[in-house]
Amino acid sequence: MTAFSLDPVPARRGKPPRHLADLTPEQRREAVIALGLPAFRADQLSRQYFTRHNADVATMTDLPAAARAGVANELFPRLLNPVREMVADGGATVKSLWQLGDGSRVESVLMRYGSTVGSEVPGAASVALGAESDATDEQPASRVTVCVSSQAGCGMACPFCATGQLGLTRNLSTAEIVDQVVAASRAVPDDQGPGRVSNVVFMGMGEPLANYAAVVGALHRLTDPAPAGIGMSPRRITVSTVGLVPRIKQLSGEGMAVTLAVSLHAPDDEARDELVPVNTRWKVAELLDAAREYFDVTGRRVSIEYALIRDVNDQGWRAELLGRLLNERGRGWVHVNPIPLNPTPGSRWTASRPGVERAFVNALRAAGIPTTVRDTRGRDIDGACGQLAAAEA
Ligand code: SAH
């Protein structure tokens, strides 16, 4: 990668056009003034987009007709072109494949739980994807979760993950991330009210903390109250990471107490070096210390993600070691989400046997660690965790 990294980036991997959702409220005011409009138009346009999920200036009747073309070109370029939609779980899971302006492709997944549709799915109300798995006041049994991509492809090269096999194409912009949530909000049926996306998980394609600035920008747009943003509660947002320790520390200082999910997958460096190659840089102990520190600073209970892979990381001694390492760092700060591996095409690995999975969960619970097996929504449409590989589609 040394000499080649100086080669020009292929032209089709262009920088996405600037969009309203890339801008801070102040930058939006500057942008509308540059278009010859009064500053208050910025809030109006922000409400159209973040609250009404409207990016079609032709329908913005509160905007003077003469201003519409300029606003459309400068603030609402089309970022996500729908290529395909796939439906699973009786309509409760919808995977969208998007083509970006430069031809890159990403996927997002909309999942409904415990509502009119979701309740038809066995067990749907009892498990969550990504965030806390128990129904609590923070995670009500009825919710709409959208799983977003933060990069086209991924550079982290985890061998069990479909996206990891693609390599990194490019980072998404803030607006390309936010627009996945806005598009999902539009897709939520009216009977649930407009914009009823209740949870966002950064568990689609990409490593969010490797695209830090754009992801933090997206977190601001998602959590800032209207008209600056969508006004979601940070606790309903989960950022999942392979464990970029300096970025975890930085995220804890952003003043948004989003939920952190750590993709651990092994409690020992020997196995984790192979499963999550970035472990060769930041070891398990250092990562767990950073996760505990994240809890101390934000008060948010951390999720440990653990894909159970048959005979690779599912042994009883690893469950016990994991419980010990977590308990050494205190009680009540963490919970574990094991998930049976979704085997990717050509993978040499498969999911743990059900009895082994149960034993693993029981060992953690016996150690006093709250543990909930995570749902595997959307398997039949390759929409389940770790199966997103839009470049192949
Ligand atoms: N890069 C981030 C977010 C994307 S992956 C991260 O790794 O956390 C979201 C979750 O799916 C991660 O916990 C990841 O380890 C898990 N995952 C990836 N491939 C999987 C697979 N084949 N089966 C089950 N989970 C998988």
XYZ file of C-alpha atoms in Angstrom, residues 3-387:
385
model
C 3.796 3.534 -3.282
C 0.243 2.954 -4.468
C -1.351 5.175 -1.852
C 0.020 8.181 -3.745
C -1.848 7.247 -6.895
C -4.830 9.465 -7.683
C -8.135 8.293 -6.260
C -10.315 6.933 -9.083
C -12.583 9.691 -10.331
C -15.818 7.865 -9.634
C -15.046 7.889 -5.926
C -15.839 11.569 -5.742
C -16.653 13.678 -2.754
C -20.406 13.776 -2.233
C -22.098 17.117 -2.846
C -22.811 19.361 0.104
C -26.274 18.923 1.588
C -28.243 20.789 4.239
C -27.616 17.928 6.670
C -23.839 18.419 6.395
C -24.139 21.897 7.839
C -24.364 23.242 11.359
C -27.283 25.635 11.966
C -24.888 28.571 11.585
C -23.522 27.228 8.299
C -27.088 26.765 7.050
C -27.835 30.418 7.702
C -24.708 31.387 5.804
C -25.716 29.095 2.954
C -29.202 30.573 2.547
C -27.799 34.106 2.734
C -25.352 33.145 -0.037
C -28.436 32.169 -2.048
C -29.858 35.665 -1.523
C -32.444 34.520 1.019
C -33.124 35.795 4.527
C -31.489 33.804 7.320
C -34.801 32.550 8.736
C -35.207 30.355 5.651
C -32.517 28.107 7.117
C -34.767 27.042 9.998
C -37.694 26.611 7.647
C -35.707 24.302 5.360
C -34.339 22.425 8.360
C -37.872 21.745 9.622
C -38.905 20.549 6.188
C -36.057 18.075 6.110
C -35.524 16.932 9.700
C -39.115 17.106 10.944
C -41.211 16.455 7.831
C -38.566 14.395 6.025
C -39.183 16.462 2.941
C -36.312 17.205 0.556
C -38.507 18.006 -2.460
C -38.448 21.781 -2.822
C -41.292 21.709 -5.341
C -43.613 20.756 -2.473
C -42.256 23.338 -0.014
C -45.120 25.771 -0.303
C -43.589 27.981 2.374
C -40.650 28.682 0.068
C -40.939 31.381 -2.646
C -41.080 29.753 -6.066
C -38.159 31.831 -7.320
C -35.897 30.464 -4.581
C -36.626 26.819 -5.179
C -34.132 25.918 -7.892
C -31.219 27.440 -6.001
C -32.190 25.713 -2.773
C -32.613 22.386 -4.545
C -29.200 22.591 -6.184
C -27.260 23.961 -3.255
C -28.886 22.291 -0.263
C -30.847 19.240 -1.389
C -28.765 17.322 -3.930
C -29.960 13.732 -4.212
C -27.552 11.609 -2.168
C -29.167 8.167 -2.039
C -30.580 6.583 -5.159
C -32.693 3.530 -4.373
C -31.483 0.443 -6.218
C -33.455 -2.264 -4.480
C -35.588 -2.953 -1.457
C -35.914 -6.359 0.124
C -38.519 -7.331 2.685
C -38.312 -10.088 5.301
C -39.802 -11.179 8.621
C -43.379 -10.646 7.447
C -42.706 -7.044 6.471
C -41.038 -6.093 9.751
C -37.544 -5.936 8.217
C -36.744 -3.941 5.094
C -33.263 -3.729 3.626
C -32.557 -0.883 1.233
C -29.688 -0.872 -1.233
C -28.602 2.646 -2.170
C -26.344 3.937 -4.882
C -24.411 7.062 -3.998
C -23.527 9.832 -6.415
C -20.179 8.302 -7.308
C -21.551 4.811 -7.891
C -20.610 3.408 -4.471
C -23.292 1.311 -2.867
C -24.391 1.020 0.742
C -27.232 -0.626 2.597
C -29.487 0.313 5.475
C -31.979 -1.874 7.317
C -35.272 -0.830 8.891
C -36.585 -3.086 11.633
C -39.905 -2.829 13.394
C -40.392 -4.499 16.749
C -43.454 -5.210 18.781
C -45.837 -3.034 16.754
C -48.644 -4.177 14.467
C -46.223 -5.748 12.027
C -43.394 -6.673 14.338
C -45.650 -8.559 16.715
C -46.257 -11.136 13.996
C -42.617 -12.070 14.193
C -42.001 -14.720 16.835
C -39.985 -13.255 19.653
C -39.661 -9.915 17.926
C -40.807 -7.942 20.920
C -38.445 -9.636 23.296
C -35.164 -8.946 21.588
C -33.461 -5.878 20.279
C -30.884 -5.457 17.600
C -27.929 -3.493 18.709
C -29.140 -1.610 21.707
C -30.402 -2.913 25.006
C -32.252 -6.116 24.531
C -34.671 -5.868 27.405
C -37.758 -3.755 27.007
C -37.218 -0.835 29.357
C -38.360 2.744 29.428
C -35.340 3.517 27.280
C -36.031 0.692 24.856
C -39.788 0.207 24.751
C -41.057 -3.097 23.397
C -42.522 -1.276 20.405
C -39.889 0.513 18.410
C -38.565 1.198 14.957
C -34.833 0.780 14.529
C -32.808 1.762 11.517
C -29.350 0.278 11.027
C -27.183 2.688 9.045
C -23.926 2.440 7.125
C -21.123 4.879 7.872
C -18.730 3.846 5.100
C -18.959 2.205 1.683
C -17.141 -1.023 2.445
C -14.903 -1.247 5.494
C -11.187 -1.269 6.120
C -11.202 -3.309 9.320
C -10.973 -6.703 7.559
C -12.728 -8.827 10.188
C -12.667 -12.243 8.477
C -16.190 -13.317 9.547
C -17.931 -10.141 8.316
C -19.202 -9.767 4.748
C -18.458 -6.043 4.613
C -14.965 -6.708 5.962
C -14.184 -8.706 2.835
C -14.862 -5.755 0.551
C -12.192 -3.368 1.769
C -12.908 0.312 2.157
C -14.264 2.268 -0.786
C -14.833 5.574 0.975
C -16.239 7.369 3.983
C -19.820 8.552 3.818
C -20.546 12.202 4.415
C -22.615 13.304 7.396
C -25.597 13.917 5.127
C -25.280 10.508 3.467
C -25.569 8.947 6.920
C -28.428 11.172 8.111
C -30.329 10.707 4.855
C -30.525 6.961 5.557
C -32.444 7.778 8.739
C -34.647 10.333 6.995
C -35.387 7.880 4.167
C -36.292 5.219 6.726
C -38.556 7.683 8.518
C -40.434 8.242 5.278
C -40.853 4.514 4.890
C -42.465 3.986 8.300
C -46.175 3.390 7.682
C -48.514 6.214 8.544
C -50.335 4.222 11.190
C -47.230 4.666 13.315
C -47.140 8.383 12.675
C -44.564 10.174 10.580
C -40.945 9.987 11.594
C -41.386 7.284 14.144
C -37.861 5.952 13.843
C -37.142 5.479 17.535
C -33.643 3.984 17.438
C -30.598 4.283 15.210
C -27.758 1.774 15.284
C -24.442 2.332 13.496
C -24.159 -1.347 12.681
C -24.427 -1.305 8.915
C -21.452 -1.184 6.597
C -18.286 0.430 7.855
C -16.448 1.279 11.041
C -18.112 4.433 12.392
C -15.159 5.562 14.491
C -12.872 5.357 11.425
C -15.111 8.040 9.871
C -15.190 10.014 13.080
C -15.930 13.590 12.022
C -18.785 12.648 9.693
C -20.299 10.289 12.267
C -20.154 12.873 15.051
C -21.761 15.353 12.644
C -24.525 12.821 12.030
C -24.971 12.302 15.789
C -25.502 16.053 16.142
C -28.082 16.129 13.348
C -29.905 13.141 14.855
C -29.946 14.461 18.420
C -30.139 18.247 18.056
C -33.687 19.435 18.731
C -35.709 20.869 15.839
C -35.085 22.873 13.795
C -31.370 22.132 14.109
C -31.906 18.382 13.803
C -34.226 15.431 14.311
C -34.283 15.631 18.104
C -33.758 11.979 18.982
C -32.616 10.987 22.437
C -28.911 10.038 22.358
C -29.679 6.985 24.424
C -31.689 5.631 21.485
C -28.587 5.733 19.311
C -25.920 3.027 19.355
C -22.462 3.443 17.862
C -20.775 0.085 17.318
C -17.007 -0.172 17.005
C -14.245 -2.708 16.528
C -12.423 -0.833 19.269
C -10.520 2.233 18.099
C -9.499 3.166 21.629
C -8.477 6.834 21.115
C -11.751 7.473 19.285
C -13.791 5.878 22.058
C -12.190 8.312 24.488
C -12.861 11.198 22.128
C -16.499 10.149 21.658
C -17.085 10.133 25.402
C -16.170 13.825 25.412
C -18.620 14.916 22.713
C -21.387 15.611 25.183
C -23.807 13.182 23.570
C -24.384 10.124 25.714
C -25.009 7.698 22.888
C -24.792 3.994 23.633
C -21.445 2.444 22.811
C -21.301 -1.118 21.475
C -17.940 -2.840 21.409
C -17.494 -5.722 18.970
C -15.347 -7.851 21.229
C -15.896 -11.416 19.938
C -13.114 -12.816 22.117
C -11.821 -12.123 25.636
C -8.253 -13.171 24.804
C -5.817 -11.444 22.483
C -4.859 -14.639 20.706
C -8.355 -15.240 19.284
C -9.206 -11.555 18.950
C -6.067 -10.770 16.935
C -7.486 -13.064 14.269
C -11.197 -12.202 14.515
C -10.800 -8.433 14.810
C -7.417 -7.556 13.275
C -7.338 -4.064 14.792
C -6.768 -5.900 18.091
C -3.108 -6.113 17.146
C -3.092 -2.336 17.758
C -5.374 -1.995 20.790
C -5.518 -5.074 22.993
C -8.506 -6.490 24.866
C -7.479 -5.045 28.241
C -6.970 -1.567 26.851
C -10.265 -1.748 24.960
C -12.240 -2.872 28.015
C -10.637 -0.100 30.072
C -11.761 2.430 27.446
C -15.272 0.929 27.438
C -15.483 1.214 31.225
C -14.240 4.798 31.020
C -16.940 5.520 28.440
C -19.504 4.368 30.988
C -17.935 6.503 33.715
C -18.071 9.638 31.585
C -21.465 9.157 29.926
C -23.401 6.990 32.366
C -24.415 4.816 29.436
C -24.204 1.069 29.931
C -21.874 -0.385 27.296
C -22.896 -3.295 25.043
C -20.370 -6.025 24.334
C -21.081 -7.710 21.011
C -19.983 -11.321 20.725
C -20.603 -13.361 17.566
C -20.559 -16.989 18.667
C -18.459 -18.995 16.225
C -18.432 -22.763 16.540
C -15.270 -24.068 18.200
C -13.528 -20.732 17.648
C -14.635 -18.466 20.493
C -17.541 -20.289 22.155
C -15.707 -22.387 24.766
C -16.780 -22.309 28.399
C -13.403 -21.003 29.512
C -13.805 -17.997 27.227
C -17.229 -17.212 28.711
C -15.705 -17.389 32.180
C -12.727 -15.261 31.192
C -15.050 -12.673 29.662
C -17.163 -12.566 32.822
C -14.050 -12.161 34.937
C -12.594 -9.358 32.814
C -15.876 -7.448 32.882
C -16.395 -7.916 36.624
C -12.822 -6.818 37.337
C -13.881 -3.455 35.953
C -16.937 -3.153 38.157
C -20.589 -4.115 38.210
C -23.587 -2.709 36.388
C -21.629 -0.949 33.663
C -21.943 -3.459 30.862
C -24.076 -6.095 29.279
C -23.273 -8.729 26.699
C -25.088 -9.423 23.446
C -24.010 -12.759 22.052
C -25.243 -13.394 18.521
C -24.998 -16.636 16.618
C -22.609 -16.050 13.726
C -24.341 -15.352 10.445
C -22.071 -17.340 8.153
C -20.993 -15.353 5.123
C -20.613 -17.039 1.734
C -17.422 -19.056 1.548
C -16.725 -18.649 5.256
C -14.923 -21.484 7.002
C -16.831 -20.676 10.169
C -20.357 -21.342 11.319
C -22.599 -20.579 14.285
C -22.171 -22.287 17.626
C -24.396 -25.241 18.422
C -27.532 -24.175 20.344
C -26.466 -26.048 23.482
C -23.059 -24.391 23.409
C -24.688 -20.991 22.933
C -26.940 -21.628 25.943
C -23.993 -22.704 28.065
C -22.061 -19.582 27.064
C -24.977 -17.339 28.018
C -25.530 -19.186 31.287
C -21.878 -18.886 32.266
C -22.012 -15.124 31.788
C -25.261 -14.836 33.721
C -23.827 -16.972 36.499
C -21.028 -14.412 36.697
C -23.677 -11.726 37.159
C -23.363 -10.215 33.674
C -26.684 -9.223 32.041
C -26.689 -11.187 28.806
C -29.210 -11.283 25.973
C -28.867 -13.198 22.738
C -29.358 -10.791 19.906
C -31.929 -11.136 17.209
C -30.860 -12.152 13.727
C -33.355 -10.224 11.675
C -33.333 -10.307 7.905
C -31.222 -13.427 7.395
C -33.077 -14.471 4.267
C -32.386 -11.115 2.588
C -28.744 -10.960 3.710
C -29.808 -8.111 5.920
C -28.645 -9.642 9.183
C -25.629 -8.483 11.148
C -22.424 -8.800 9.230
C -24.071 -9.757 5.968
